[in-house]
């Protein structure tokens, strides 16, 4: 069974209503369904359209991490960390720190 939220967001995108928040919502819904490649695709577009979206950078990093793309994950987390620090987004900053530590432990 397909997720109705994903279907609705994809329909909006196909209707030409592209926006960073639509891409973030679609990427987030796809991530939650474990469709990491598709999630990463939409999240990459989200941060391209809105580079200061720290939560999108964090979720992009998590998507890349789930795909085993550790270098891309680290890059997304680092970009997200810089944005979060610049915006004073302490919660996202903490969460990204946790994921960066996981990556560091994985790398040995």
mmCIF file of C-alpha atoms in Angstrom:
data_model
loop_
_atom_site.group_PDB
_atom_site.id
_atom_site.type_symbol
_atom_site.label_atom_id
_atom_site.label_comp_id
_atom_site.label_asym_id
_atom_site.label_seq_id
_atom_site.Cartn_x
_atom_site.Cartn_y
_atom_site.Cartn_z
ATOM 1 C CA UNK A 1 0.000 0.000 0.000
ATOM 2 C CA UNK A 2 1.294 3.404 -0.969
ATOM 3 C CA UNK A 3 1.532 6.198 1.545
ATOM 4 C CA UNK A 4 -1.243 8.777 0.880
ATOM 5 C CA UNK A 5 0.962 11.632 2.100
ATOM 6 C CA UNK A 6 3.662 10.713 -0.417
ATOM 7 C CA UNK A 7 1.051 10.407 -3.169
ATOM 8 C CA UNK A 8 -0.409 13.832 -2.341
ATOM 9 C CA UNK A 9 2.999 15.536 -2.219
ATOM 10 C CA UNK A 10 4.131 13.887 -5.455
ATOM 11 C CA UNK A 11 0.899 15.025 -7.133
ATOM 12 C CA UNK A 12 1.598 18.601 -6.011
ATOM 13 C CA UNK A 13 5.139 18.381 -7.363
ATOM 14 C CA UNK A 14 3.900 16.983 -10.678
ATOM 15 C CA UNK A 15 1.362 19.834 -10.847
ATOM 16 C CA UNK A 16 4.282 22.288 -10.816
ATOM 17 C CA UNK A 17 4.028 23.387 -7.194
ATOM 18 C CA UNK A 18 7.712 22.819 -6.474
ATOM 19 C CA UNK A 19 9.074 24.466 -3.338
ATOM 20 C CA UNK A 20 11.722 23.739 -0.716
ATOM 21 C CA UNK A 21 9.084 22.910 1.890
ATOM 22 C CA UNK A 22 7.288 20.535 -0.472
ATOM 23 C CA UNK A 23 10.617 18.832 -1.212
ATOM 24 C CA UNK A 24 11.386 18.616 2.508
ATOM 25 C CA UNK A 25 7.976 17.117 3.279
ATOM 26 C CA UNK A 26 8.309 14.598 0.465
ATOM 27 C CA UNK A 27 11.884 13.719 1.442
ATOM 28 C CA UNK A 28 10.854 13.298 5.060
ATOM 29 C CA UNK A 29 7.877 11.072 4.192
ATOM 30 C CA UNK A 30 10.041 8.946 1.881
ATOM 31 C CA UNK A 31 12.740 8.674 4.558
ATOM 32 C CA UNK A 32 10.142 7.470 7.069
ATOM 33 C CA UNK A 33 9.109 4.774 4.577
ATOM 34 C CA UNK A 34 12.795 3.777 4.210
ATOM 35 C CA UNK A 35 12.946 4.955 0.571
ATOM 36 C CA UNK A 36 16.335 6.543 1.213
ATOM 37 C CA UNK A 37 17.463 7.104 -2.384
ATOM 38 C CA UNK A 38 14.267 8.935 -3.331
ATOM 39 C CA UNK A 39 14.369 10.845 -0.035
ATOM 40 C CA UNK A 40 17.934 11.974 -0.712
ATOM 41 C CA UNK A 41 16.985 13.136 -4.201
ATOM 42 C CA UNK A 42 14.222 15.414 -2.889
ATOM 43 C CA UNK A 43 16.288 16.628 0.052
ATOM 44 C CA UNK A 44 19.181 17.545 -2.274
ATOM 45 C CA UNK A 45 16.730 19.641 -4.288
ATOM 46 C CA UNK A 46 15.362 21.180 -1.076
ATOM 47 C CA UNK A 47 18.772 22.406 0.098
ATOM 48 C CA UNK A 48 19.594 23.553 -3.429
ATOM 49 C CA UNK A 49 16.481 25.752 -3.333
ATOM 50 C CA UNK A 50 16.868 26.715 0.352
ATOM 51 C CA UNK A 51 20.490 26.312 1.487
ATOM 52 C CA UNK A 52 19.757 27.531 5.024
ATOM 53 C CA UNK A 53 17.290 24.719 5.856
ATOM 54 C CA UNK A 54 19.278 23.011 8.628
ATOM 55 C CA UNK A 55 16.735 20.214 9.208
ATOM 56 C CA UNK A 56 16.871 19.322 5.499
ATOM 57 C CA UNK A 57 20.667 19.075 5.656
ATOM 58 C CA UNK A 58 20.333 16.806 8.706
ATOM 59 C CA UNK A 59 17.812 14.526 6.998
ATOM 60 C CA UNK A 60 19.872 14.489 3.808
ATOM 61 C CA UNK A 61 22.850 13.349 5.878
ATOM 62 C CA UNK A 62 20.751 10.634 7.510
ATOM 63 C CA UNK A 63 19.520 9.482 4.086
ATOM 64 C CA UNK A 64 23.067 9.321 2.726
ATOM 65 C CA UNK A 65 24.162 7.485 5.871
ATOM 66 C CA UNK A 66 21.371 4.920 5.409
ATOM 67 C CA UNK A 67 22.569 4.398 1.825
ATOM 68 C CA UNK A 68 26.154 3.855 3.001
ATOM 69 C CA UNK A 69 27.355 7.084 1.360
ATOM 70 C CA UNK A 70 29.423 8.147 4.352
ATOM 71 C CA UNK A 71 31.366 10.909 2.586
ATOM 72 C CA UNK A 72 28.163 12.489 1.261
ATOM 73 C CA UNK A 73 26.556 12.084 4.694
ATOM 74 C CA UNK A 74 29.474 13.824 6.402
ATOM 75 C CA UNK A 75 29.349 16.663 3.879
ATOM 76 C CA UNK A 76 25.605 17.155 4.410
ATOM 77 C CA UNK A 77 26.009 17.041 8.198
ATOM 78 C CA UNK A 78 28.865 19.562 8.093
ATOM 79 C CA UNK A 79 26.839 21.951 5.917
ATOM 80 C CA UNK A 80 23.819 21.499 8.179
ATOM 81 C CA UNK A 81 25.911 22.074 11.292
ATOM 82 C CA UNK A 82 27.241 25.357 9.901
ATOM 83 C CA UNK A 83 23.707 26.489 9.011
ATOM 84 C CA UNK A 84 22.322 25.451 12.399
ATOM 85 C CA UNK A 85 25.103 27.310 14.217
ATOM 86 C CA UNK A 86 24.588 30.395 12.069
ATOM 87 C CA UNK A 87 20.820 30.388 12.715
ATOM 88 C CA UNK A 88 21.102 29.475 16.405
ATOM 89 C CA UNK A 89 19.207 26.232 15.810
ATOM 90 C CA UNK A 90 20.567 24.455 18.876
ATOM 91 C CA UNK A 91 18.397 21.329 18.628
ATOM 92 C CA UNK A 92 19.431 20.537 15.044
ATOM 93 C CA UNK A 93 23.028 21.367 15.964
ATOM 94 C CA UNK A 94 22.918 18.768 18.771
ATOM 95 C CA UNK A 95 21.271 16.140 16.582
ATOM 96 C CA UNK A 96 23.805 16.618 13.790
ATOM 97 C CA UNK A 97 26.587 16.302 16.365
ATOM 98 C CA UNK A 98 25.216 12.889 17.354
ATOM 99 C CA UNK A 99 25.197 11.711 13.729
ATOM 100 C CA UNK A 100 28.692 13.061 13.082
ATOM 101 C CA UNK A 101 29.901 11.092 16.109
ATOM 102 C CA UNK A 102 28.227 7.940 14.745
ATOM 103 C CA UNK A 103 29.994 8.450 11.425
ATOM 104 C CA UNK A 104 33.324 9.019 13.161
ATOM 105 C CA UNK A 105 32.925 5.792 15.171
ATOM 106 C CA UNK A 106 31.961 3.904 12.017
ATOM 107 C CA UNK A 107 35.077 5.160 10.262
ATOM 108 C CA UNK A 108 37.179 4.021 13.182
#
